[in-house]
Short mmCIF file of C-alpha atoms in Angstrom, two decimals:
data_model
loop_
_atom_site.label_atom_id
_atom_site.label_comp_id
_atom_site.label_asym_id
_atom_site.label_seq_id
_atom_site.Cartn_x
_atom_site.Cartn_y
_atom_site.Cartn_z
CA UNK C 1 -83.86 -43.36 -47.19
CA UNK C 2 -85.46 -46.58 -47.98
CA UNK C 3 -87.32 -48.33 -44.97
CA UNK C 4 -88.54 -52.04 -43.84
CA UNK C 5 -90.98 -52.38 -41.35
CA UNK C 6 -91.64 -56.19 -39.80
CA UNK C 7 -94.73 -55.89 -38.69
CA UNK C 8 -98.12 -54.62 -39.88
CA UNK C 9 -99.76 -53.67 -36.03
CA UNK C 10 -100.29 -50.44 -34.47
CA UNK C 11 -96.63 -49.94 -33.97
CA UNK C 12 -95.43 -50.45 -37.49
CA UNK C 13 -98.54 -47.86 -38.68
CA UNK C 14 -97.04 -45.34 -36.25
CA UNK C 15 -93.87 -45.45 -37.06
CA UNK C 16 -93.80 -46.16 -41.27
CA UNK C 17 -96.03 -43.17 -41.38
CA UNK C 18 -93.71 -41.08 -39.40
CA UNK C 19 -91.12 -41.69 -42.09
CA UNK C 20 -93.82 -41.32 -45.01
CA UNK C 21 -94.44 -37.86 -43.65
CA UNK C 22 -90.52 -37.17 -43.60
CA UNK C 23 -90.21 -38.01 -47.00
CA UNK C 24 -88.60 -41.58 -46.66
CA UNK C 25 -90.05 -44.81 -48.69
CA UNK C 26 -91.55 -47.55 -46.16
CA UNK C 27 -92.11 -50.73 -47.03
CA UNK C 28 -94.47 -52.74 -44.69
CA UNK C 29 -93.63 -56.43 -44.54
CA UNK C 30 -96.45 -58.88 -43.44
CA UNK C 31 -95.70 -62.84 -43.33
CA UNK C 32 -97.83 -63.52 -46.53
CA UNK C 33 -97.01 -61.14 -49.23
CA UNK C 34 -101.34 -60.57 -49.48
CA UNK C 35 -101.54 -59.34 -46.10
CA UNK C 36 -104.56 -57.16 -45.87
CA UNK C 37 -103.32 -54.91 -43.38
CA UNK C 38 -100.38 -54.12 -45.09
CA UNK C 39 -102.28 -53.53 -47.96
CA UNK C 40 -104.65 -51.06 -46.63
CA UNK C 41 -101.79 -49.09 -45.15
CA UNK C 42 -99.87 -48.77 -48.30
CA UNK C 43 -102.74 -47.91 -49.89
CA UNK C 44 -103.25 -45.00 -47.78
CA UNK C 45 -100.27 -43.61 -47.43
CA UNK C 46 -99.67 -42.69 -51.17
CA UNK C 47 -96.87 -43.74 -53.76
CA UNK C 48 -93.83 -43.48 -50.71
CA UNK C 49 -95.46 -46.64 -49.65
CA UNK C 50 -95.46 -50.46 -50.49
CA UNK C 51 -95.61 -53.72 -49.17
CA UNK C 52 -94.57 -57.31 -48.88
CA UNK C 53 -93.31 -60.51 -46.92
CA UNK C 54 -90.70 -59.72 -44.34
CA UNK C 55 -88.45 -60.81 -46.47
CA UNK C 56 -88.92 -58.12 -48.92
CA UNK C 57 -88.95 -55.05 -46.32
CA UNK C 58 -86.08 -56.63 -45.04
CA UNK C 59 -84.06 -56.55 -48.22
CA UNK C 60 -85.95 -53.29 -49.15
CA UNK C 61 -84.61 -51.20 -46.05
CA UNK C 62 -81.70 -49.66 -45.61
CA UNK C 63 -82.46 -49.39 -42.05
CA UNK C 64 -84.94 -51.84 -41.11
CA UNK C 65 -87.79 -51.52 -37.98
CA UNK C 66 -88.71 -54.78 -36.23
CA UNK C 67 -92.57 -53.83 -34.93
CA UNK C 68 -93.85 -56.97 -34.17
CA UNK C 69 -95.29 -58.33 -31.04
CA UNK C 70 -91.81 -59.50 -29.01
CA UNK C 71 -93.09 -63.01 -28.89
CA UNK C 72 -92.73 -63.30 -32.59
CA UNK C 73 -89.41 -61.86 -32.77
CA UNK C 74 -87.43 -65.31 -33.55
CA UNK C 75 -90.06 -66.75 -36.72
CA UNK C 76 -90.00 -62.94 -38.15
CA UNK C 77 -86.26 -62.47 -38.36
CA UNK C 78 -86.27 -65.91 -39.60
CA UNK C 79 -88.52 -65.41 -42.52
CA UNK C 80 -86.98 -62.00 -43.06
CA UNK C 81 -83.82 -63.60 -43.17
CA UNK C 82 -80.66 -62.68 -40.93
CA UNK C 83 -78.62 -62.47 -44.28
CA UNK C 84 -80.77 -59.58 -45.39
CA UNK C 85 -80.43 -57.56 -42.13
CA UNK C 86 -76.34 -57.97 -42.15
CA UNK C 87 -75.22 -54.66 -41.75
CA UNK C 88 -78.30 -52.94 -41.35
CA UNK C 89 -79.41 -50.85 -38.61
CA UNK C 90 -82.22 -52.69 -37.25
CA UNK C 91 -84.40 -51.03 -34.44
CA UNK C 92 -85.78 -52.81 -32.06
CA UNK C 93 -89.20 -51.34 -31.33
CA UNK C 94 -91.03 -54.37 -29.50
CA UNK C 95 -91.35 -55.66 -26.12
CA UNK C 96 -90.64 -59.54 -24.67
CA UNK C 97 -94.53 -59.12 -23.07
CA UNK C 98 -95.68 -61.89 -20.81
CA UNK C 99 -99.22 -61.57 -20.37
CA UNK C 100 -99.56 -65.74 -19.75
CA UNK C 101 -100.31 -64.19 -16.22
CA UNK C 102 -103.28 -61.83 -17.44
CA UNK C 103 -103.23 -58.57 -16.83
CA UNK C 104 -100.48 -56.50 -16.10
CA UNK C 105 -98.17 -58.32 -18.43
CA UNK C 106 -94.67 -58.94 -17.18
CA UNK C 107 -91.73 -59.98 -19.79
CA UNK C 108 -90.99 -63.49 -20.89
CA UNK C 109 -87.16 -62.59 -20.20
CA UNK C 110 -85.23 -60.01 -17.64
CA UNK C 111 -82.30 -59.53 -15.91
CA UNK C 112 -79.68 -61.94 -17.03
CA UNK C 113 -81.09 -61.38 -20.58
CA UNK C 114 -83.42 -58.85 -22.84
CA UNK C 115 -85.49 -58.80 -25.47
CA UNK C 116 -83.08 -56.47 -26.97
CA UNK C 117 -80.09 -59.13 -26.94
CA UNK C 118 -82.31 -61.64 -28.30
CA UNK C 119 -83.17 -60.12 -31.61
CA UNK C 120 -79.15 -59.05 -31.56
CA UNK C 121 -78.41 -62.69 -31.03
CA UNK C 122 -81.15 -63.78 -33.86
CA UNK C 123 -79.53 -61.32 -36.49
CA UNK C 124 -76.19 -60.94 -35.15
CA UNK C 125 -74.92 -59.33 -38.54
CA UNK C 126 -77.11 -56.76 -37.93
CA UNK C 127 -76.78 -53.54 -36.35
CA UNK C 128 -79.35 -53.89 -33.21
CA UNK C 129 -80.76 -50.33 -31.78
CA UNK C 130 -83.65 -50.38 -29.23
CA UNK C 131 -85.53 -47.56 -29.38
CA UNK C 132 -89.34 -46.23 -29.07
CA UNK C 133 -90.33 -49.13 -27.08
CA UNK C 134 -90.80 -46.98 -23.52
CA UNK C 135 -93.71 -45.35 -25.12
CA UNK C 136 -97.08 -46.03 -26.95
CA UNK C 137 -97.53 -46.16 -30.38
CA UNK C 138 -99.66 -42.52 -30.82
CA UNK C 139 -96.53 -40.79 -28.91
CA UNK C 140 -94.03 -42.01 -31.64
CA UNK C 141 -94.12 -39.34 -33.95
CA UNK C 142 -93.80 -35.91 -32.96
CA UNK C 143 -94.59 -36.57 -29.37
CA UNK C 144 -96.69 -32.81 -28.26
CA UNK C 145 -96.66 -32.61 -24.22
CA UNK C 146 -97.57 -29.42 -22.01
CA UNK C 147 -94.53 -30.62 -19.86
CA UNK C 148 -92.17 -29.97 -23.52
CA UNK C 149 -90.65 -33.07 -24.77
CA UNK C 150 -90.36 -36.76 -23.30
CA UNK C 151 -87.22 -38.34 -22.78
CA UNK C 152 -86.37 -41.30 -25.22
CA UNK C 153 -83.41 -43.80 -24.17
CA UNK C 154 -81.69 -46.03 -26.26
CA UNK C 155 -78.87 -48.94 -26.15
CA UNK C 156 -77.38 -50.94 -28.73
CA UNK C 157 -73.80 -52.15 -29.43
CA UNK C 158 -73.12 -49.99 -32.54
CA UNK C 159 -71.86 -46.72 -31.51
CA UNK C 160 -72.51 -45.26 -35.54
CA UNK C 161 -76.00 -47.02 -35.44
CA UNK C 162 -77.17 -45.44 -32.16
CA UNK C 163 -75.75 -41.79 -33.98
CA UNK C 164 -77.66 -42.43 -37.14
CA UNK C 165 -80.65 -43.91 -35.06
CA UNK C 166 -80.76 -40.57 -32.55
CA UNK C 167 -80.65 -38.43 -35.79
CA UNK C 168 -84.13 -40.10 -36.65
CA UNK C 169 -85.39 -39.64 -33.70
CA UNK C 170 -84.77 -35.75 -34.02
CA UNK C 171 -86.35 -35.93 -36.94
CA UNK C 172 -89.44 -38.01 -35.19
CA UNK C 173 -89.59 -34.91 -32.83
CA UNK C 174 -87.51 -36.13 -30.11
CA UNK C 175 -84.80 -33.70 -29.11
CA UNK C 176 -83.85 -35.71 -25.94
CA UNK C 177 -82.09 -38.65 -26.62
CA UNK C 178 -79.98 -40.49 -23.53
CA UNK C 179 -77.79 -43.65 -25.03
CA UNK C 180 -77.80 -46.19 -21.87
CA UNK C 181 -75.39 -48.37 -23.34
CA UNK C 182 -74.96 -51.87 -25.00
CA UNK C 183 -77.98 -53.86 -26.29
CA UNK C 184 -78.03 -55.40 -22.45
CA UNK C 185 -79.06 -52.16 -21.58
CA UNK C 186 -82.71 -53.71 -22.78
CA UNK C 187 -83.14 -55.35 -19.70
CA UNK C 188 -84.10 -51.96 -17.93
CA UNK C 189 -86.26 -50.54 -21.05
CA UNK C 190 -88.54 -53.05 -21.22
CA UNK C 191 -88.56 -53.10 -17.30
CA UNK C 192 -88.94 -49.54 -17.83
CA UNK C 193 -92.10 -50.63 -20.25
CA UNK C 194 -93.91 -52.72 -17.86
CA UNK C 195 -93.72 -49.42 -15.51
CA UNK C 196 -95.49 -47.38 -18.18
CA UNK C 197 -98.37 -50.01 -18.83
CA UNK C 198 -98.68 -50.12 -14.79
CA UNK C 199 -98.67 -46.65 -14.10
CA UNK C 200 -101.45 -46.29 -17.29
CA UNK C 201 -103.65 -49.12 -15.67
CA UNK C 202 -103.52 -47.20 -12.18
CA UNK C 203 -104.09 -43.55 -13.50
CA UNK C 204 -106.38 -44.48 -16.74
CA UNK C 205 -104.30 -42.73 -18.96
CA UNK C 206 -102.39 -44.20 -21.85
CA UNK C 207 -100.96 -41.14 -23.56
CA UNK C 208 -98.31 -40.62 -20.96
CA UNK C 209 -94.52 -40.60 -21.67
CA UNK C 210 -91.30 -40.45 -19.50
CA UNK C 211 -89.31 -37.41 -19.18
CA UNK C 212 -86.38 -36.84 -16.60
CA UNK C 213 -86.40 -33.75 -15.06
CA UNK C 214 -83.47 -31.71 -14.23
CA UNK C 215 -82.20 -28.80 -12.63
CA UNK H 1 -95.49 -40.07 15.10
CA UNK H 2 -91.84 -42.16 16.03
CA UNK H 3 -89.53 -43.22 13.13
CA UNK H 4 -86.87 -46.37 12.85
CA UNK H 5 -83.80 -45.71 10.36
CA UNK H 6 -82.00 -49.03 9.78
CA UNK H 7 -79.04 -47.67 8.25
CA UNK H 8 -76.79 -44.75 8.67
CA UNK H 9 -75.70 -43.38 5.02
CA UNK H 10 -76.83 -40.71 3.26
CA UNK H 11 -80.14 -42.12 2.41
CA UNK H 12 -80.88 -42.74 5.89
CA UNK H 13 -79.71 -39.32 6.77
CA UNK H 14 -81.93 -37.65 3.88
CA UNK H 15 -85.21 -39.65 5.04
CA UNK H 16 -84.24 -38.87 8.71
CA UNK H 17 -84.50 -35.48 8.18
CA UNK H 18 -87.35 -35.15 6.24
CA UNK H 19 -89.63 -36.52 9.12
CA UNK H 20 -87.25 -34.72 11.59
CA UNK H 21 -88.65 -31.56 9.92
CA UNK H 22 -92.06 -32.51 9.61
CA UNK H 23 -91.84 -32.75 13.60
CA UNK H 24 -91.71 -36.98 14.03
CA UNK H 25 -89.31 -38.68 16.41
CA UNK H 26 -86.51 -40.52 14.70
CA UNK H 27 -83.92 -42.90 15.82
CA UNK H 28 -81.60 -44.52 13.36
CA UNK H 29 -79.99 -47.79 14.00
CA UNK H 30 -76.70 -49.29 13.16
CA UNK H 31 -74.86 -52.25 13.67
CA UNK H 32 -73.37 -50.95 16.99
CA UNK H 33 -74.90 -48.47 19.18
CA UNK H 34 -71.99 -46.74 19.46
CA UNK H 35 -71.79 -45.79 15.70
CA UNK H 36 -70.50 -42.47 15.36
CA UNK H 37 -72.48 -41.50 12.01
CA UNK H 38 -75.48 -42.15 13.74
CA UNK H 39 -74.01 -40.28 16.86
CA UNK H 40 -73.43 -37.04 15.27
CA UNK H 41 -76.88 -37.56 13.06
CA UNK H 42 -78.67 -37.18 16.24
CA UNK H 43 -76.71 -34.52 17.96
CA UNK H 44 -76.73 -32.86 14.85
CA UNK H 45 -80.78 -32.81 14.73
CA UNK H 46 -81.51 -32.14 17.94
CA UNK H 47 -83.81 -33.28 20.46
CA UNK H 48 -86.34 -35.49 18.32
CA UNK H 49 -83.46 -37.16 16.96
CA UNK H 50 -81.67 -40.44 18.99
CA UNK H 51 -79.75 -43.49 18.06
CA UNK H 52 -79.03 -46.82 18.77
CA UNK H 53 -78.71 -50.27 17.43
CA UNK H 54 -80.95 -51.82 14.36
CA UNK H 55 -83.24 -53.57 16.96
CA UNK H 56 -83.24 -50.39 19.16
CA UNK H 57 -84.89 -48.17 16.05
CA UNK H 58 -87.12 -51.40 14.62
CA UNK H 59 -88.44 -51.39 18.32
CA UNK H 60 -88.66 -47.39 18.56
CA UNK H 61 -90.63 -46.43 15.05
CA UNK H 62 -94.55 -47.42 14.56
CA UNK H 63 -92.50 -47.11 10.83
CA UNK H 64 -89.48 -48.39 9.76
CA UNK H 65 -87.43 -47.61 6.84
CA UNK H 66 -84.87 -49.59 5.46
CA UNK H 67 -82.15 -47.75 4.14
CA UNK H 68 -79.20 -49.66 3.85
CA UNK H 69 -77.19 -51.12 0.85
CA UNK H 70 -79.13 -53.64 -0.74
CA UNK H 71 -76.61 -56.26 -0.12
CA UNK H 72 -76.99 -55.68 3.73
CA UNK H 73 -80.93 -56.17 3.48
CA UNK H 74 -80.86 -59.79 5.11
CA UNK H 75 -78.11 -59.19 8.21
CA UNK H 76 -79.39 -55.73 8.74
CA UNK H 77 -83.72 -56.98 8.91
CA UNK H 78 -81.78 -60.37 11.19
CA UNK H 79 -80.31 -57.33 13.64
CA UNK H 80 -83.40 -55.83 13.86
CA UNK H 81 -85.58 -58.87 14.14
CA UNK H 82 -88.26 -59.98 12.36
CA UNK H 83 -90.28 -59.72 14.73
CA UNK H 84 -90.30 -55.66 15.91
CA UNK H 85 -90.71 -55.36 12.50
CA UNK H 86 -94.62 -57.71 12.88
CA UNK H 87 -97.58 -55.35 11.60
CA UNK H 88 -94.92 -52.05 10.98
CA UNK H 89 -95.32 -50.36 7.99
CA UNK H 90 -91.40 -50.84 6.42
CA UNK H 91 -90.16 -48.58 3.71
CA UNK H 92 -87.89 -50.31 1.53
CA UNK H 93 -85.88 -47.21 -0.07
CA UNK H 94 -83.44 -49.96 -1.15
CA UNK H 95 -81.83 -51.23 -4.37
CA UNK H 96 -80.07 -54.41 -4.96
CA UNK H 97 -77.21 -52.44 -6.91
CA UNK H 98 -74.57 -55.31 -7.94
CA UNK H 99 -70.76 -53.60 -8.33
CA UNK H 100 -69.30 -56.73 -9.14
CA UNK H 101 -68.83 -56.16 -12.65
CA UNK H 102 -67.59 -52.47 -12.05
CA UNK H 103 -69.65 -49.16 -13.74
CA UNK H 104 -72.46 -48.56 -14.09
CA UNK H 105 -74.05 -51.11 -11.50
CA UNK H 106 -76.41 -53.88 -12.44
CA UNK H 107 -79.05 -55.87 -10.21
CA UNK H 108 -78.14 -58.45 -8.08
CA UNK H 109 -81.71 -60.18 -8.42
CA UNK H 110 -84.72 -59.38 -11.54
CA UNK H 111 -86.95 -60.68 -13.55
CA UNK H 112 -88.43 -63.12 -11.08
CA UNK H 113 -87.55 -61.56 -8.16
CA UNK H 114 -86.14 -58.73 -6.46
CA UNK H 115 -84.97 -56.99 -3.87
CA UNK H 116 -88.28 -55.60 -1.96
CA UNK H 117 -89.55 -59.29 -2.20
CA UNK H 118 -86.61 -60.36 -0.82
CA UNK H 119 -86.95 -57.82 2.14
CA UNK H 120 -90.67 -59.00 2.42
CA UNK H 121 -90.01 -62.51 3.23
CA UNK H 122 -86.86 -61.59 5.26
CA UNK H 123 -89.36 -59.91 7.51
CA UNK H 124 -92.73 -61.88 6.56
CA UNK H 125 -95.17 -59.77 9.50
CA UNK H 126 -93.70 -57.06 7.59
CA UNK H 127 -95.66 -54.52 5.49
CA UNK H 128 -93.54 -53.77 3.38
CA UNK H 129 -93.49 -50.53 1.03
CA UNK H 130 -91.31 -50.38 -1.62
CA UNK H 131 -90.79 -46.61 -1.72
CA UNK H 132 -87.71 -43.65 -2.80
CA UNK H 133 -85.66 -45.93 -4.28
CA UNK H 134 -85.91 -44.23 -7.54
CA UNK H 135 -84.58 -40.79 -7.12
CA UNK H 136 -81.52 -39.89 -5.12
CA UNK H 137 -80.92 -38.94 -2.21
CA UNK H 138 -81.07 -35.12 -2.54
CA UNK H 139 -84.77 -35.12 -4.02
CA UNK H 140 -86.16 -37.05 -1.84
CA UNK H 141 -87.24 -34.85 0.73
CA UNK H 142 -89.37 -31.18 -0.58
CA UNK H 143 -87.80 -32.44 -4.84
CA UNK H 144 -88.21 -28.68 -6.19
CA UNK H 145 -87.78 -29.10 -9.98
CA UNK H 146 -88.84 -26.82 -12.58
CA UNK H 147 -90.73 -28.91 -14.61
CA UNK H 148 -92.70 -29.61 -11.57
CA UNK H 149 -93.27 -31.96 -9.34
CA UNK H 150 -91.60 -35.63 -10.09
CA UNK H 151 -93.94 -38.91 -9.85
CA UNK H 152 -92.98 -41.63 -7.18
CA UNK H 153 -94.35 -44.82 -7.91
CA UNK H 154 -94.64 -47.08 -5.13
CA UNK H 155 -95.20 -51.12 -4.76
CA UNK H 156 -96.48 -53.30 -1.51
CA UNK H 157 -98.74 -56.32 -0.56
CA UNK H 158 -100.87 -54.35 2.17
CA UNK H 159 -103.13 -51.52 0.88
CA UNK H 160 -103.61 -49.71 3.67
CA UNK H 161 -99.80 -49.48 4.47
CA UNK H 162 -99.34 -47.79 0.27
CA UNK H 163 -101.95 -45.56 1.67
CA UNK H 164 -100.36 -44.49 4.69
CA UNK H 165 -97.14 -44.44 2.90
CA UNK H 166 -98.53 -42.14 0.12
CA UNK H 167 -99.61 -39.48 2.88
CA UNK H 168 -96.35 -39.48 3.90
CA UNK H 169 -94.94 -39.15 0.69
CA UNK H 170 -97.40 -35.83 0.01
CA UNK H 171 -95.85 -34.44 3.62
CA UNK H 172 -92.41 -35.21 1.89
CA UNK H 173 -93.43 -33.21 -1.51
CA UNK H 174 -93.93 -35.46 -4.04
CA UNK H 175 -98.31 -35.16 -4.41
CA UNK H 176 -97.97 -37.57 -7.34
CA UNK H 177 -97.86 -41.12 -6.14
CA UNK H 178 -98.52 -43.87 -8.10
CA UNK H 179 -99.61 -47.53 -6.73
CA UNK H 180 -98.09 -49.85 -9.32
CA UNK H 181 -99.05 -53.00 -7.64
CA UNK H 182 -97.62 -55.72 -5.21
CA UNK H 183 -94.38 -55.78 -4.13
CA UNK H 184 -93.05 -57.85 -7.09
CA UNK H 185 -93.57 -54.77 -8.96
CA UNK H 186 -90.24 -53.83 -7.60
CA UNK H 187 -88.98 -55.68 -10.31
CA UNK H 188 -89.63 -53.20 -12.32
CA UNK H 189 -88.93 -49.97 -10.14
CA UNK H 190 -85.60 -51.55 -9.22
CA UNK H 191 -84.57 -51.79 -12.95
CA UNK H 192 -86.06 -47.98 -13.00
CA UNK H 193 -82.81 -47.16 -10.48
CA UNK H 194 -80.41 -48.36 -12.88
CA UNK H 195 -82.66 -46.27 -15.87
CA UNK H 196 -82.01 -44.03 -13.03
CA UNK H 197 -78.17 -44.33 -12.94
CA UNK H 198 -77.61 -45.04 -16.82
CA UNK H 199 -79.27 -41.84 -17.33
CA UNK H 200 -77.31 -39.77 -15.20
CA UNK H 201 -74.01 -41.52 -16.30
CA UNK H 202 -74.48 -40.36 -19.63
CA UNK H 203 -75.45 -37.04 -18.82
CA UNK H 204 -73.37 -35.97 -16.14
CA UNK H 205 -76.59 -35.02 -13.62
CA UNK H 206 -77.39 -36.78 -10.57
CA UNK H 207 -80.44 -34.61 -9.65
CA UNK H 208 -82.57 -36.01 -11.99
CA UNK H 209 -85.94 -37.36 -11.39
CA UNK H 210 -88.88 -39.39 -13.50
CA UNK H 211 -91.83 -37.60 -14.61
CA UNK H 212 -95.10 -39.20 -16.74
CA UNK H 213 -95.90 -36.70 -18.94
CA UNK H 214 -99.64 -36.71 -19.59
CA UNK H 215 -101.78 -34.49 -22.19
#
C-alpha cells in the first residue's frame, strides 16, 4: 500500500514508520518540497521511504494521513489539493488545540462542530476517518501496556473506510477498535483528547492510553 | 456524616446507597414530599435513610449531590435554594444529555460551557464537584472490574471540596481519582459520557468503565 503523510512532526514520524515497518511505502509531505525534516526521516527509514510537498504525498497515497498540527488543517489540504484526496481514505490524526489560553490547551471548535468535520468539509471528496488522535504519538504503533491493550475509537462517515481503516489499526497493534459513528462523532474525541493531556499534566505521566474496561 | 439526594432515579438511588452503607445519614429530595420513589427508597434502607422535598435534603446534608436529569438542573437547584446549598460541598453526578435528535444522545451545552458550570452559577455559594458522571449507575458504588480498578476524574473551583470529594470517592472504591481542573473541565468529562454511551452503543455493554493505562 502506498502512503501520504501531511505533516513532518512527531505524529507523522510515528505513524509513517509504523507503516515502513509493515512493509507499506510512506511518503512524507512537507510544504516546501526541501523540507529538512522530511528529509532526514526518509533518509532513515530506508528505500520504503520518500518525500515531498503535500501535494505529492497526497497524490502519492492511496490512503493518505493528515498529521499536522489541527490549526493548519485548512492551508495543508489546500496545498495538498482536495482533488488529490477525492476518494481517498484520509485519516484524521490531529487535534483543533487551543492553547491561546496557555496551558492546558482547550480546542478552537466543540460541540456544534469538530475538528473532524472540518477537514471532511475541507476535502469533502475524500473519505474522512479520525483515528489515533486520543493518544500520544510513542503509543501509536504497537501500543505494549501491563493492563493488555488500549482502546482506540473511531468515527467517520464512510462505513468501507472505517473497515479498511480498523484493519490498519490491527495491524498497528490495536485489537480493540469501537466505531462511534459519523465524522461528528469528533466532537467527543478531541474532548476526549483534552482529558488525556489533563489527566497527564495532573499525574506526570504522558505514556498513558484509554482502555474501557468490561465485565 | 448527613447526605442530601436531589433527585430520585436510579442515580440517586445508587449514590444513596453507597453512603447508606458506609453508615452516613441520607435523605433524598423530590419535587413533592410525598414522592413515592423516594418513599419506598427510604423504607427500603432503613433507619439512616428519610425523605422529603429538594429543600428538605439541601437543608439536611453537610453534602449535596445532584442527581437529576441534566435538563432539571436549574428548577431542581431553584427548589432547593441557592442558598442551603451556601458553603456545601455539591456533587454534580449530572450530564446535560440532549434526546432531541433521538439515539445516541448529544450535549445540550459544550465547548464553552457546560453543564457543571451551569450548576455552579445556578447555585454560586456552591462548591461544586463535578463527580460520577462518567460511569453508570451500577459502578459507581464498590466498581469491581477485572482489569482493576477504573479512574474517576473529577473537576471543581474549590480545592479543598475535590479533596474531600476524593476521600469519599476512595470510601466508594474507586482509589484512582484524578483532579483535572476547574469546573469548566466538565466540558470535557461531559463529552467523556457520550464517549461513554457511543461506546457502549456499539458494543452492546453498559458496565463499562474508563481506565488510563500507564507503563
Amino acid at each position: 500500500m502506498k502512503v501520504g503523510i501531511l505533516g513532518t512532526g512527531v505524529v507523522g514520524h510515528a505513524l509513517g514508520k509504523g507503516f515502513i515497518t509493515l512493509g507499506h511505502e510512506v511518503k512524507m509531505g512537507a510544504r516546501e518540497a526541501t523540507n529538512e525534516k522530511a528529509a532526514a526521516w526518509a533518509k532513515e527509514m530506508g528505500p520504503k521511504a520518500s518525500h515531498g510537498t503535500y501535494a505529492d504525498a497526497a497524490g502519492f497515497g492511496d490512503i493518505v494521513v493528515l498529521a499536522t498540527l489541527g490549526a493548519a488543517y485548512a492551508a495543508v489540504i489546500a496545498a495538498a489539493g482536495p482533488d488529490r484526496l477525492k476518494g481517498k481514505i484520509v485519516i484524521d490524526a490531529t487535534n483543533p488545540l487551543d492553547f491561546s489560553k496557555g496551558m492546558p490547551p482547550g480546542l478552537t471548535v466543540g460541540h456544534t462542530d469538530s475538528g473532524g468535520e472540518q477537514v471532511q468539509r475541507a476535502a469533502p471528496g475524500a473519505r474522512v476517518v479520525k483515528a489515533f488522535n486520543i493518544v500520544g504519538n510513542p503509543s501509536m504503533f504497537r501500543p505494549d501496556y501491563p493492563g493488555g491493550p488500549p482502546d482506540m475509537l473511531i468515527c467517520g462517515n464512510d462505513a468501507e473506510a472505517k473497515r479498511e481503516v480498523t484493519k490498519i489499526l490491527h495491524d498497528f497493534g490495536w485489537p480493540l477498535v469501537t466505531d462511534l459513528g459519523g465524522i461528528d462523532a469528533s466532537r467527543y474525541l478531541e474532548a476526549l483528547t483534552i482529558v488525556w493531556v489533563r489527566y497527564g499534566a495532573a499525574n506526570g505521566t504522558w505514556s498513558h492510553a484509554f482502555k474501557l474496561l468490561k465485565k
